[in-house]
PDB file of C-alpha atoms and ligand atoms in Angstrom:
ATOM      1  CA  MET A 501     135.078-204.855-162.844  1.00  0.00           C
ATOM      2  CA  GLY A 502     135.114-208.417-161.858  1.00  0.00           C
ATOM      3  CA  ALA A 503     132.007-210.674-161.903  1.00  0.00           C
ATOM      4  CA  GLY A 504     131.570-210.144-157.947  1.00  0.00           C
ATOM      5  CA  GLY A 505     131.253-206.534-158.617  1.00  0.00           C
ATOM      6  CA  VAL A 506     128.348-206.845-161.008  1.00  0.00           C
ATOM      7  CA  ARG A 507     126.545-209.133-158.735  1.00  0.00           C
ATOM      8  CA  ARG A 508     127.019-206.788-155.964  1.00  0.00           C
ATOM      9  CA  ARG A 509     125.555-203.857-157.949  1.00  0.00           C
ATOM     10  CA  ASP A 510     122.615-205.782-159.230  1.00  0.00           C
ATOM     11  CA  PHE A 511     121.800-206.677-155.499  1.00  0.00           C
ATOM     12  CA  ILE A 512     122.069-202.969-154.528  1.00  0.00           C
ATOM     13  CA  ASN A 513     119.733-202.027-157.496  1.00  0.00           C
ATOM     14  CA  ILE A 514     117.222-204.724-156.650  1.00  0.00           C
ATOM     15  CA  ALA A 515     117.186-203.931-153.227  1.00  0.00           C
ATOM     16  CA  ALA A 516     116.741-200.112-154.039  1.00  0.00           C
ATOM     17  CA  LEU A 517     113.803-201.011-156.251  1.00  0.00           C
ATOM     18  CA  SER A 518     112.206-203.154-153.548  1.00  0.00           C
ATOM     19  CA  ALA A 519     112.498-200.370-151.193  1.00  0.00           C
ATOM     20  CA  ALA A 520     110.775-197.878-153.721  1.00  0.00           C
ATOM     21  CA  GLY A 521     108.161-200.515-154.294  1.00  0.00           C
ATOM     22  CA  VAL A 522     107.365-200.785-150.473  1.00  0.00           C
ATOM     23  CA  GLY A 523     107.487-197.106-150.131  1.00  0.00           C
ATOM     24  CA  GLY A 524     104.899-196.738-153.134  1.00  0.00           C
ATOM     25  CA  VAL A 525     102.562-199.070-151.488  1.00  0.00           C
ATOM     26  CA  ALA A 526     102.881-197.086-148.366  1.00  0.00           C
ATOM     27  CA  VAL A 527     102.142-193.878-149.871  1.00  0.00           C
ATOM     28  CA  ILE A 528      99.242-195.177-152.111  1.00  0.00           C
ATOM     29  CA  TYR A 529      97.465-196.913-149.367  1.00  0.00           C
ATOM     30  CA  PRO A 530      96.320-193.976-147.351  1.00  0.00           C
ATOM     31  CA  MET A 531      95.415-192.134-150.398  1.00  0.00           C
ATOM     32  CA  ILE A 532      93.191-194.870-151.333  1.00  0.00           C
ATOM     33  CA  SER A 533      91.714-195.237-147.902  1.00  0.00           C
ATOM     34  CA  GLN A 534      91.096-191.603-147.825  1.00  0.00           C
ATOM     35  CA  MET A 535      89.252-191.677-151.152  1.00  0.00           C
ATOM     36  CA  ALA A 536      86.996-194.332-150.020  1.00  0.00           C
ATOM     37  CA  PRO A 537      86.646-194.506-146.392  1.00  0.00           C
ATOM     38  CA  SER A 538      84.831-197.448-144.910  1.00  0.00           C
ATOM     39  CA  ALA A 539      81.526-197.060-143.384  1.00  0.00           C
ATOM     40  CA  ASP A 540      82.943-197.425-139.973  1.00  0.00           C
ATOM     41  CA  VAL A 541      85.634-194.927-140.368  1.00  0.00           C
ATOM     42  CA  LEU A 542      83.249-192.316-141.782  1.00  0.00           C
ATOM     43  CA  ALA A 543      80.742-192.987-138.891  1.00  0.00           C
ATOM     44  CA  GLU A 544      83.483-192.174-136.450  1.00  0.00           C
ATOM     45  CA  SER A 545      85.001-189.261-138.296  1.00  0.00           C
ATOM     46  CA  THR A 546      84.784-185.751-136.771  1.00  0.00           C
ATOM     47  CA  THR A 547      84.958-182.126-138.307  1.00  0.00           C
ATOM     48  CA  GLU A 548      86.703-179.344-136.527  1.00  0.00           C
ATOM     49  CA  VAL A 549      85.370-175.744-137.319  1.00  0.00           C
ATOM     50  CA  ASP A 550      87.095-172.503-136.206  1.00  0.00           C
ATOM     51  CA  VAL A 551      84.111-170.399-135.584  1.00  0.00           C
ATOM     52  CA  SER A 552      85.964-167.205-134.440  1.00  0.00           C
ATOM     53  CA  ALA A 553      85.741-165.614-137.885  1.00  0.00           C
ATOM     54  CA  ILE A 554      81.932-166.061-138.329  1.00  0.00           C
ATOM     55  CA  GLU A 555      80.473-162.610-137.823  1.00  0.00           C
ATOM     56  CA  PRO A 556      76.969-162.064-136.459  1.00  0.00           C
ATOM     57  CA  GLY A 557      74.496-162.614-139.260  1.00  0.00           C
ATOM     58  CA  GLN A 558      76.956-164.866-141.274  1.00  0.00           C
ATOM     59  CA  ALA A 559      76.918-168.634-141.721  1.00  0.00           C
ATOM     60  CA  ILE A 560      79.526-170.855-143.338  1.00  0.00           C
ATOM     61  CA  LYS A 561      79.318-174.168-144.996  1.00  0.00           C
ATOM     62  CA  ALA A 562      81.690-176.968-143.884  1.00  0.00           C
ATOM     63  CA  VAL A 563      81.405-180.906-144.584  1.00  0.00           C
ATOM     64  CA  PHE A 564      80.623-183.386-141.786  1.00  0.00           C
ATOM     65  CA  ARG A 565      80.497-187.184-142.672  1.00  0.00           C
ATOM     66  CA  LYS A 566      80.527-186.132-146.300  1.00  0.00           C
ATOM     67  CA  GLN A 567      77.543-184.042-145.903  1.00  0.00           C
ATOM     68  CA  PRO A 568      76.906-180.399-145.807  1.00  0.00           C
ATOM     69  CA  LEU A 569      77.072-178.718-142.373  1.00  0.00           C
ATOM     70  CA  PHE A 570      75.936-175.112-141.701  1.00  0.00           C
ATOM     71  CA  VAL A 571      77.361-172.970-138.715  1.00  0.00           C
ATOM     72  CA  ARG A 572      75.736-169.825-138.264  1.00  0.00           C
ATOM     73  CA  ARG A 573      76.244-166.922-135.824  1.00  0.00           C
ATOM     74  CA  LEU A 574      72.947-165.137-134.868  1.00  0.00           C
ATOM     75  CA  THR A 575      72.560-161.743-134.451  1.00  0.00           C
ATOM     76  CA  PRO A 576      70.796-160.446-131.285  1.00  0.00           C
ATOM     77  CA  ALA A 577      67.838-159.702-133.489  1.00  0.00           C
ATOM     78  CA  GLU A 578      67.582-163.170-134.992  1.00  0.00           C
ATOM     79  CA  MET A 579      68.001-164.679-131.326  1.00  0.00           C
ATOM     80  CA  GLU A 580      65.099-162.431-130.267  1.00  0.00           C
ATOM     81  CA  ALA A 581      62.979-163.702-133.417  1.00  0.00           C
ATOM     82  CA  ALA A 582      63.591-167.261-132.584  1.00  0.00           C
ATOM     83  CA  ASN A 583      62.809-166.776-128.840  1.00  0.00           C
ATOM     84  CA  ALA A 584      59.590-164.801-129.548  1.00  0.00           C
ATOM     85  CA  VAL A 585      58.037-167.895-131.459  1.00  0.00           C
ATOM     86  CA  PRO A 586      55.596-169.961-129.125  1.00  0.00           C
ATOM     87  CA  LEU A 587      56.919-173.635-129.113  1.00  0.00           C
ATOM     88  CA  SER A 588      53.290-174.672-129.332  1.00  0.00           C
ATOM     89  CA  SER A 589      53.062-173.105-132.884  1.00  0.00           C
ATOM     90  CA  LEU A 590      55.981-175.136-134.127  1.00  0.00           C
ATOM     91  CA  ARG A 591      55.811-178.353-136.138  1.00  0.00           C
ATOM     92  CA  ASP A 592      58.878-179.626-134.482  1.00  0.00           C
ATOM     93  CA  PRO A 593      58.952-177.775-131.103  1.00  0.00           C
ATOM     94  CA  GLN A 594      62.421-176.998-130.012  1.00  0.00           C
ATOM     95  CA  SER A 595      63.707-173.772-128.379  1.00  0.00           C
ATOM     96  CA  LEU A 596      66.775-171.870-129.638  1.00  0.00           C
ATOM     97  CA  ALA A 597      68.405-173.057-126.222  1.00  0.00           C
ATOM     98  CA  ASP A 598      67.385-176.741-127.098  1.00  0.00           C
ATOM     99  CA  ARG A 599      69.300-176.216-130.408  1.00  0.00           C
ATOM    100  CA  THR A 600      72.487-174.516-129.044  1.00  0.00           C
ATOM    101  CA  LYS A 601      75.020-175.056-126.282  1.00  0.00           C
ATOM    102  CA  PRO A 602      74.833-173.188-122.953  1.00  0.00           C
ATOM    103  CA  GLY A 603      76.825-169.898-123.057  1.00  0.00           C
ATOM    104  CA  HIS A 604      76.989-170.081-126.942  1.00  0.00           C
ATOM    105  CA  THR A 605      73.184-169.617-127.987  1.00  0.00           C
ATOM    106  CA  ASP A 606      74.335-167.510-130.767  1.00  0.00           C
ATOM    107  CA  LEU A 607      76.042-170.252-132.648  1.00  0.00           C
ATOM    108  CA  LEU A 608      73.830-172.599-134.366  1.00  0.00           C
ATOM    109  CA  VAL A 609      75.189-175.684-135.899  1.00  0.00           C
ATOM    110  CA  THR A 610      73.071-177.812-138.232  1.00  0.00           C
ATOM    111  CA  MET A 611      73.322-180.285-141.008  1.00  0.00           C
ATOM    112  CA  GLY A 612      72.777-178.551-144.426  1.00  0.00           C
ATOM    113  CA  VAL A 613      70.323-181.336-145.544  1.00  0.00           C
ATOM    114  CA  CYS A 614      66.657-180.719-145.854  1.00  0.00           C
ATOM    115  CA  THR A 615      64.644-183.091-143.832  1.00  0.00           C
ATOM    116  CA  HIS A 616      62.151-183.448-146.622  1.00  0.00           C
ATOM    117  CA  LEU A 617      64.081-185.145-149.420  1.00  0.00           C
ATOM    118  CA  GLY A 618      67.656-184.108-148.582  1.00  0.00           C
ATOM    119  CA  CYS A 619      68.357-181.092-150.645  1.00  0.00           C
ATOM    120  CA  VAL A 620      70.844-178.601-149.483  1.00  0.00           C
ATOM    121  CA  PRO A 621      68.929-175.331-148.314  1.00  0.00           C
ATOM    122  CA  LEU A 622      70.126-172.057-149.231  1.00  0.00           C
ATOM    123  CA  GLY A 623      71.013-169.223-146.602  1.00  0.00           C
ATOM    124  CA  ALA A 624      74.420-170.289-145.512  1.00  0.00           C
ATOM    125  CA  ALA A 625      76.468-168.253-147.988  1.00  0.00           C
ATOM    126  CA  GLU A 626      76.579-164.564-148.670  1.00  0.00           C
ATOM    127  CA  GLY A 627      73.594-163.238-150.742  1.00  0.00           C
ATOM    128  CA  GLU A 628      71.809-166.591-150.673  1.00  0.00           C
ATOM    129  CA  ASN A 629      67.916-166.615-150.179  1.00  0.00           C
ATOM    130  CA  LYS A 630      67.373-167.147-146.627  1.00  0.00           C
ATOM    131  CA  GLY A 631      63.453-167.395-147.001  1.00  0.00           C
ATOM    132  CA  GLU A 632      60.641-165.493-145.328  1.00  0.00           C
ATOM    133  CA  PHE A 633      61.799-166.651-141.900  1.00  0.00           C
ATOM    134  CA  GLY A 634      65.193-165.413-142.293  1.00  0.00           C
ATOM    135  CA  GLY A 635      66.983-168.929-141.755  1.00  0.00           C
ATOM    136  CA  TYR A 636      67.185-171.198-144.669  1.00  0.00           C
ATOM    137  CA  PHE A 637      65.190-171.836-147.747  1.00  0.00           C
ATOM    138  CA  CYS A 638      65.077-175.205-149.628  1.00  0.00           C
ATOM    139  CA  PRO A 639      64.873-174.635-153.274  1.00  0.00           C
ATOM    140  CA  CYS A 640      63.590-177.984-154.126  1.00  0.00           C
ATOM    141  CA  HIS A 641      60.061-177.845-152.671  1.00  0.00           C
ATOM    142  CA  GLY A 642      60.004-174.643-150.766  1.00  0.00           C
ATOM    143  CA  SER A 643      60.485-175.673-147.184  1.00  0.00           C
ATOM    144  CA  GLN A 644      61.276-172.620-145.019  1.00  0.00           C
ATOM    145  CA  PHE A 645      63.224-172.653-141.788  1.00  0.00           C
ATOM    146  CA  ASP A 646      63.480-169.864-139.284  1.00  0.00           C
ATOM    147  CA  THR A 647      66.694-168.310-137.544  1.00  0.00           C
ATOM    148  CA  ALA A 648      66.973-171.466-135.273  1.00  0.00           C
ATOM    149  CA  ALA A 649      66.734-173.695-138.353  1.00  0.00           C
ATOM    150  CA  ARG A 650      63.290-174.893-137.363  1.00  0.00           C
ATOM    151  CA  ILE A 651      60.740-175.764-140.127  1.00  0.00           C
ATOM    152  CA  ARG A 652      58.168-173.065-140.294  1.00  0.00           C
ATOM    153  CA  LYS A 653      56.693-173.667-143.719  1.00  0.00           C
ATOM    154  CA  GLY A 654      56.558-176.188-146.543  1.00  0.00           C
ATOM    155  CA  PRO A 655      56.839-179.978-146.659  1.00  0.00           C
ATOM    156  CA  ALA A 656      59.930-180.753-144.485  1.00  0.00           C
ATOM    157  CA  PRO A 657      58.679-182.672-141.372  1.00  0.00           C
ATOM    158  CA  THR A 658      61.342-181.718-139.002  1.00  0.00           C
ATOM    159  CA  ASN A 659      63.891-178.914-138.122  1.00  0.00           C
ATOM    160  CA  LEU A 660      67.351-179.085-139.677  1.00  0.00           C
ATOM    161  CA  GLU A 661      69.204-181.624-137.694  1.00  0.00           C
ATOM    162  CA  VAL A 662      71.810-180.553-134.933  1.00  0.00           C
ATOM    163  CA  PRO A 663      74.511-182.906-134.900  1.00  0.00           C
ATOM    164  CA  ASP A 664      76.408-183.922-131.802  1.00  0.00           C
ATOM    165  CA  TYR A 665      79.341-181.419-131.340  1.00  0.00           C
ATOM    166  CA  SER A 666      81.260-179.905-128.469  1.00  0.00           C
ATOM    167  CA  PHE A 667      83.528-176.745-127.992  1.00  0.00           C
ATOM    168  CA  THR A 668      87.246-177.544-127.333  1.00  0.00           C
ATOM    169  CA  SER A 669      87.693-173.994-126.906  1.00  0.00           C
ATOM    170  CA  ASP A 670      85.743-170.558-127.078  1.00  0.00           C
ATOM    171  CA  THR A 671      86.544-170.351-130.832  1.00  0.00           C
ATOM    172  CA  THR A 672      86.451-174.159-131.963  1.00  0.00           C
ATOM    173  CA  ILE A 673      84.042-176.906-132.213  1.00  0.00           C
ATOM    174  CA  VAL A 674      84.295-180.565-132.936  1.00  0.00           C
ATOM    175  CA  VAL A 675      81.438-181.902-134.733  1.00  0.00           C
ATOM    176  CA  GLY A 676      80.874-185.756-134.334  1.00  0.00           C
ATOM    177  CA  GLU A 677      81.676-185.650-130.617  1.00  0.00           C
ATOM    178  CA  ALA A 678      79.027-185.105-127.827  1.00  0.00           C
TER     179      ALA A 678
HETATM  180 FE1  FES B1267      63.633-179.496-149.176  1.00  0.00          FE
HETATM  181 FE2  FES B1267      61.824-180.928-150.581  1.00  0.00          FE
HETATM  182  S1  FES B1267      64.018-181.411-150.200  1.00  0.00           S
HETATM  183  S2  FES B1267      61.564-178.994-149.611  1.00  0.00           S
END
């Protein structure tokens, strides 16, 4: 092997290392950016939820912009209970229709964040305490939400927030898009 051959091999090795280095940076950067998204990126992020598997009477928990999101399929009886409440008796008067989408009034999408001091209410998982109004119960200070996730009792000042969302098909919603 001549001197020229050694130099050539070194060059190839250095080139290979450099390529690995560049590749490494390219791989690591998105991981870091995913772990710590900037406020701007987070504010624009959306969450897609397949709602086809949620049976009437069931709710599921998802995550939207790092916060809990509840998606609940109401039974006919739960819808009837929500519609039977006079709006004038509510602390934060909103009808079930106000809080759902036309043609999908059985699907209730809310943030899973209590409007009192931000605890996560119970009632979105199998067997959890739904409280005396059949919706959600906040274990921190006892706020009770009805089947439209409206505040009915306890210190929370307002209903669980309904985020912007839209249906992209009969079975899929995208939260974060009006
Ligand atoms: Fe829910 Fe206080 S944080 S009742």
